[in-house]
Amino acid sequence: MDVEVTVFSDKKDGLLREMGVVVIECGFTLHRQRMMSSPNGVELWLKLSGEQGRLLELEDRLSSHPLVNGFEANHLLTDSTQPPRPARPVPSTTAAGRRPAAPAARPRRRPSSAAPAIDIIEPVLPRLAKSYPKIFPQLLDLQDQVHEDQWGPSLKFIGVRVGAWVYKRDYALGGQLDLKSAMRQIALPAMRSLLPTETRDFAIYIKNNPFCLPGTQCRNGDFFCGFLQGLLHEAGASSRVVVREVQCRSEGAQECVFEVAD
């Protein structure tokens, strides 16, 4: 089902991020958002989709959030009122024994040359392990403590460490796999413990990426690049695994898509 809600707050900073955390934890997907000034602060309008059975939970958590001083569930939308969604990129078919073509890469910003904020990250890693897989609220809180230039490298560093830890905890007793098998048997179930995920050949599709909300500045999926790299490297599929994001929700794609290569 689809639903539109509006929250009212006297604080703009961090509002979209905090509401995004609630939306994700309630199993909903954020499709559009719009923030407007109001006489008492700001109004944040969200268009969401999710299970009708969790709508009351979503409304209760949004309306009772400390940043929210007003809440409206404006109206529900039927499927017939939805605009058509863009088609999801699908890897093309190739001859047997050859890798399918990955989704077309999008233009990339130059990566930050800053080092990760190790002194801030290390004390957080045990807490992430304890709360795994519900780690996104802690990661989003951590963003306020890390300099902007260091945030991307820090997210990737965390992802690599968490991915390696998840492999050792859940998958270390398995035999060595080739890269494609490791993606299907290790990366896919590990990713699905975090967010709805699919894999097609050498591409990973992630729905509802909390770091790439529509209309916001994307963090380039650094956490998931690191997470997948840590998993697959520990799995022994390849010592040269490279993961890069080639499609992003923040730029209008329906899903974030990650290409895996060695």
Tab-separated table of C-alpha atoms in Angstrom:
chain	number	residue	atom	x	y	z
A	1	MET	CA	0.000	0.000	0.000
A	2	ASP	CA	1.022	3.641	-0.505
A	3	VAL	CA	0.601	6.429	2.010
A	4	GLU	CA	1.438	10.110	2.258
A	5	VAL	CA	2.312	11.628	5.650
A	6	THR	CA	3.387	15.064	6.836
A	7	VAL	CA	5.397	15.736	9.988
A	8	PHE	CA	5.804	19.175	11.564
A	9	SER	CA	8.906	20.177	13.485
A	10	ASP	CA	10.697	23.258	14.720
A	11	LYS	CA	14.061	21.728	13.734
A	12	LYS	CA	15.236	21.181	10.177
A	13	ASP	CA	18.670	19.701	10.818
A	14	GLY	CA	18.542	15.924	11.021
A	15	LEU	CA	14.755	15.708	10.566
A	16	LEU	CA	14.768	13.815	7.262
A	17	ARG	CA	17.454	11.459	8.512
A	18	GLU	CA	15.570	10.662	11.738
A	19	MET	CA	12.270	10.133	9.916
A	20	GLY	CA	14.080	7.932	7.385
A	21	VAL	CA	15.322	5.685	10.180
A	22	VAL	CA	11.764	5.209	11.473
A	23	VAL	CA	10.431	4.537	7.980
A	24	ILE	CA	13.063	1.868	7.346
A	25	GLU	CA	12.638	0.175	10.741
A	26	CYS	CA	8.881	-0.077	10.127
A	27	GLY	CA	9.500	-1.808	6.801
A	28	PHE	CA	8.366	1.063	4.574
A	29	THR	CA	10.112	2.480	1.512
A	30	LEU	CA	10.530	6.218	0.969
A	31	HIS	CA	9.778	7.194	-2.639
A	32	ARG	CA	9.575	10.985	-2.462
A	33	GLN	CA	10.106	13.696	0.101
A	34	ARG	CA	9.602	17.466	0.221
A	35	MET	CA	10.563	19.850	3.016
A	36	MET	CA	8.866	23.245	3.280
A	37	SER	CA	9.120	26.173	5.670
A	38	SER	CA	6.180	26.839	7.969
A	39	PRO	CA	5.402	29.629	10.472
A	40	ASN	CA	6.533	27.361	13.326
A	41	GLY	CA	9.458	25.625	11.661
A	42	VAL	CA	9.296	23.074	8.847
A	43	GLU	CA	6.878	20.631	7.268
A	44	LEU	CA	8.270	17.364	5.891
A	45	TRP	CA	6.053	15.519	3.414
A	46	LEU	CA	6.821	11.859	2.680
A	47	LYS	CA	5.394	9.442	0.151
A	48	LEU	CA	5.862	5.873	1.381
A	49	SER	CA	4.901	2.323	0.549
A	50	GLY	CA	4.789	-0.707	2.818
A	51	GLU	CA	2.620	-3.303	4.519
A	52	GLN	CA	-0.784	-2.089	5.677
A	53	GLY	CA	-0.429	-4.169	8.836
A	54	ARG	CA	2.471	-1.967	9.997
A	55	LEU	CA	0.850	1.378	9.197
A	56	LEU	CA	-0.310	2.007	12.773
A	57	GLU	CA	3.179	1.266	14.076
A	58	LEU	CA	4.639	3.703	11.555
A	59	GLU	CA	2.162	6.453	12.449
A	60	ASP	CA	2.687	5.954	16.170
A	61	ARG	CA	6.472	6.103	15.923
A	62	LEU	CA	6.504	9.125	13.634
A	63	SER	CA	3.972	11.094	15.676
A	64	SER	CA	5.712	10.347	18.992
A	65	HIS	CA	9.247	11.105	17.797
A	66	PRO	CA	10.997	13.795	19.907
A	67	LEU	CA	11.624	15.972	16.831
A	68	VAL	CA	7.956	15.903	15.777
A	69	ASN	CA	5.396	18.325	17.216
A	70	GLY	CA	2.650	17.631	14.692
A	71	PHE	CA	1.666	14.769	12.387
A	72	GLU	CA	-0.847	14.093	9.623
A	73	ALA	CA	-1.598	10.963	7.617
A	74	ASN	CA	-2.874	12.866	4.625
A	75	HIS	CA	-4.392	10.127	2.476
A	76	LEU	CA	-3.882	6.635	1.158
A	77	LEU	CA	-3.261	5.973	-2.504
A	78	THR	CA	-4.467	3.005	-4.524
A	79	ASP	CA	-2.129	1.322	-6.954
A	80	SER	CA	-4.074	2.819	-9.858
A	81	THR	CA	-3.067	6.325	-8.827
A	82	GLN	CA	0.630	5.638	-8.850
A	83	PRO	CA	2.720	7.025	-11.700
A	84	PRO	CA	4.568	4.360	-13.677
A	85	ARG	CA	7.863	3.383	-12.144
A	86	PRO	CA	11.060	3.389	-14.196
A	87	ALA	CA	12.265	-0.001	-15.295
A	88	ARG	CA	15.000	-1.556	-13.198
A	89	PRO	CA	18.293	-2.092	-15.020
A	90	VAL	CA	18.834	-5.774	-15.800
A	91	PRO	CA	22.190	-7.257	-16.829
A	92	SER	CA	22.107	-8.426	-20.445
A	93	THR	CA	22.422	-12.076	-21.379
A	94	THR	CA	25.689	-13.293	-22.853
A	95	ALA	CA	27.004	-16.533	-24.191
A	96	ALA	CA	27.618	-19.370	-21.741
A	97	GLY	CA	30.771	-19.037	-19.717
A	98	ARG	CA	30.962	-15.249	-20.061
A	99	ARG	CA	29.998	-12.652	-17.491
A	100	PRO	CA	26.866	-10.650	-18.240
A	101	ALA	CA	27.310	-6.951	-18.753
A	102	ALA	CA	26.930	-4.950	-15.548
A	103	PRO	CA	24.459	-2.047	-15.349
A	104	ALA	CA	25.779	1.089	-16.986
A	105	ALA	CA	27.942	3.032	-14.574
A	106	ARG	CA	26.753	6.449	-13.500
A	107	PRO	CA	29.139	9.415	-13.302
A	108	ARG	CA	31.115	9.209	-10.080
A	109	ARG	CA	32.368	11.959	-7.840
A	110	ARG	CA	36.050	11.910	-7.052
A	111	PRO	CA	36.449	9.840	-3.867
A	112	SER	CA	37.622	11.595	-0.740
A	113	SER	CA	41.324	11.331	-0.021
A	114	ALA	CA	40.692	11.679	3.714
A	115	ALA	CA	41.410	8.758	6.027
A	116	PRO	CA	38.608	7.161	8.071
A	117	ALA	CA	38.082	8.496	11.587
A	118	ILE	CA	39.547	5.387	13.234
A	119	ASP	CA	39.654	6.882	16.741
A	120	ILE	CA	35.905	7.521	16.611
A	121	ILE	CA	34.984	4.293	14.819
A	122	GLU	CA	36.831	1.686	16.874
A	123	PRO	CA	34.790	2.186	20.104
A	124	VAL	CA	31.571	1.898	18.069
A	125	LEU	CA	32.352	-1.421	16.351
A	126	PRO	CA	31.560	-3.638	19.401
A	127	ARG	CA	28.199	-1.881	19.787
A	128	LEU	CA	27.431	-2.439	16.110
A	129	ALA	CA	28.217	-6.141	16.500
A	130	LYS	CA	25.932	-6.361	19.538
A	131	SER	CA	22.988	-4.690	17.796
A	132	TYR	CA	23.498	-6.274	14.350
A	133	PRO	CA	21.513	-6.323	12.057
A	134	LYS	CA	19.776	-3.199	13.466
A	135	ILE	CA	22.818	-1.017	12.927
A	136	PHE	CA	21.561	1.835	10.743
A	137	PRO	CA	20.377	4.145	13.565
A	138	GLN	CA	23.841	3.944	15.146
A	139	LEU	CA	25.539	4.614	11.820
A	140	LEU	CA	23.356	7.637	11.178
A	141	ASP	CA	24.063	8.956	14.685
A	142	LEU	CA	27.765	8.419	14.078
A	143	GLN	CA	27.630	10.744	11.096
A	144	ASP	CA	27.267	13.728	13.435
A	145	GLN	CA	30.599	12.841	15.077
A	146	VAL	CA	32.682	12.437	11.913
A	147	HIS	CA	33.953	15.250	9.707
A	148	GLU	CA	32.181	15.372	6.357
A	149	ASP	CA	35.376	14.654	4.407
A	150	GLN	CA	35.969	11.533	6.498
A	151	TRP	CA	32.421	10.168	6.407
A	152	GLY	CA	32.643	8.235	3.134
A	153	PRO	CA	35.971	6.522	3.968
A	154	SER	CA	34.701	5.878	7.500
A	155	LEU	CA	31.527	4.200	6.240
A	156	LYS	CA	33.525	1.950	3.927
A	157	PHE	CA	35.950	1.046	6.716
A	158	ILE	CA	33.020	0.135	8.983
A	159	GLY	CA	31.425	-1.881	6.178
A	160	VAL	CA	34.588	-3.924	5.603
A	161	ARG	CA	34.943	-4.663	9.311
A	162	VAL	CA	31.274	-5.586	9.770
A	163	GLY	CA	31.262	-7.721	6.600
A	164	ALA	CA	34.332	-9.649	7.733
A	165	TRP	CA	32.793	-10.168	11.185
A	166	VAL	CA	29.480	-11.410	9.721
A	167	TYR	CA	31.321	-13.901	7.520
A	168	LYS	CA	33.325	-15.293	10.442
A	169	ARG	CA	30.209	-15.558	12.601
A	170	ASP	CA	27.765	-17.035	10.097
A	171	TYR	CA	29.609	-18.508	7.118
A	172	ALA	CA	33.183	-19.464	8.061
A	173	LEU	CA	32.475	-23.214	8.168
A	174	GLY	CA	31.516	-23.360	4.500
A	175	GLY	CA	33.853	-24.452	1.738
A	176	GLN	CA	35.659	-22.061	-0.578
A	177	LEU	CA	33.416	-20.741	-3.343
A	178	ASP	CA	33.939	-18.981	-6.644
A	179	LEU	CA	32.829	-15.348	-6.766
A	180	LYS	CA	29.418	-15.926	-8.327
A	181	SER	CA	28.563	-18.706	-5.872
A	182	ALA	CA	29.793	-16.617	-2.941
A	183	MET	CA	27.532	-13.753	-4.002
A	184	ARG	CA	24.515	-16.052	-4.139
A	185	GLN	CA	25.222	-18.154	-1.033
A	186	ILE	CA	26.901	-15.601	1.254
A	187	ALA	CA	26.486	-12.006	0.088
A	188	LEU	CA	22.773	-12.291	-0.743
A	189	PRO	CA	21.557	-13.797	2.579
A	190	ALA	CA	23.863	-11.469	4.546
A	191	MET	CA	22.495	-8.431	2.725
A	192	ARG	CA	18.908	-9.616	3.173
A	193	SER	CA	19.405	-9.523	6.942
A	194	LEU	CA	19.862	-5.752	6.544
A	195	LEU	CA	17.556	-4.690	3.680
A	196	PRO	CA	15.484	-6.196	0.837
A	197	THR	CA	18.091	-7.345	-1.680
A	198	GLU	CA	18.342	-9.276	-4.931
A	199	THR	CA	21.326	-10.515	-6.904
A	200	ARG	CA	21.620	-11.056	-10.624
A	201	ASP	CA	24.863	-12.530	-11.791
A	202	PHE	CA	27.521	-10.045	-10.658
A	203	ALA	CA	25.224	-7.218	-9.551
A	204	ILE	CA	23.530	-6.603	-6.191
A	205	TYR	CA	20.238	-4.676	-6.031
A	206	ILE	CA	19.326	-2.965	-2.734
A	207	LYS	CA	15.935	-1.442	-1.958
A	208	ASN	CA	15.376	1.288	0.616
A	209	ASN	CA	19.026	2.247	1.079
A	210	PRO	CA	19.058	4.538	4.163
A	211	PHE	CA	22.163	6.392	2.950
A	212	CYS	CA	20.592	7.318	-0.396
A	213	LEU	CA	17.192	8.882	0.286
A	214	PRO	CA	15.539	10.396	-2.817
A	215	GLY	CA	16.490	14.018	-3.317
A	216	THR	CA	19.395	13.974	-0.840
A	217	GLN	CA	23.151	13.956	-1.263
A	218	CYS	CA	24.105	10.304	-1.488
A	219	ARG	CA	26.947	8.832	0.529
A	220	ASN	CA	27.873	6.696	-2.527
A	221	GLY	CA	26.855	3.468	-0.805
A	222	ASP	CA	30.242	3.354	0.901
A	223	PHE	CA	28.999	1.120	3.705
A	224	PHE	CA	27.582	-1.496	1.339
A	225	CYS	CA	30.671	-1.409	-0.893
A	226	GLY	CA	32.766	-2.123	2.190
A	227	PHE	CA	30.321	-4.683	3.614
A	228	LEU	CA	30.245	-6.719	0.399
A	229	GLN	CA	33.990	-6.436	-0.011
A	230	GLY	CA	34.598	-7.639	3.549
A	231	LEU	CA	32.219	-10.588	3.135
A	232	LEU	CA	33.568	-11.750	-0.212
A	233	HIS	CA	37.214	-11.248	0.658
A	234	GLU	CA	36.848	-13.343	3.819
A	235	ALA	CA	34.968	-15.980	1.818
A	236	GLY	CA	38.117	-16.442	-0.264
A	237	ALA	CA	36.220	-15.963	-3.524
A	238	SER	CA	38.915	-13.557	-4.684
A	239	SER	CA	41.673	-11.530	-3.086
A	240	ARG	CA	40.961	-8.650	-5.471
A	241	VAL	CA	37.221	-8.115	-5.020
A	242	VAL	CA	36.135	-4.637	-6.078
A	243	VAL	CA	32.631	-3.336	-5.357
A	244	ARG	CA	31.258	-0.101	-6.812
A	245	GLU	CA	27.835	1.508	-6.899
A	246	VAL	CA	26.514	1.992	-10.428
A	247	GLN	CA	22.896	3.084	-9.792
A	248	CYS	CA	21.593	5.192	-6.897
A	249	ARG	CA	18.155	5.977	-5.405
A	250	SER	CA	19.156	9.563	-4.705
A	251	GLU	CA	19.546	10.126	-8.456
A	252	GLY	CA	16.131	8.710	-9.370
A	253	ALA	CA	16.841	4.981	-9.672
A	254	GLN	CA	14.347	2.668	-8.006
A	255	GLU	CA	17.146	0.720	-6.337
A	256	CYS	CA	20.810	1.113	-5.524
A	257	VAL	CA	22.824	-1.269	-7.688
A	258	PHE	CA	26.318	-2.520	-6.867
A	259	GLU	CA	28.645	-4.196	-9.341
A	260	VAL	CA	31.066	-6.829	-8.012
A	261	ALA	CA	34.221	-7.685	-9.938
A	262	ASP	CA	37.607	-9.262	-9.303
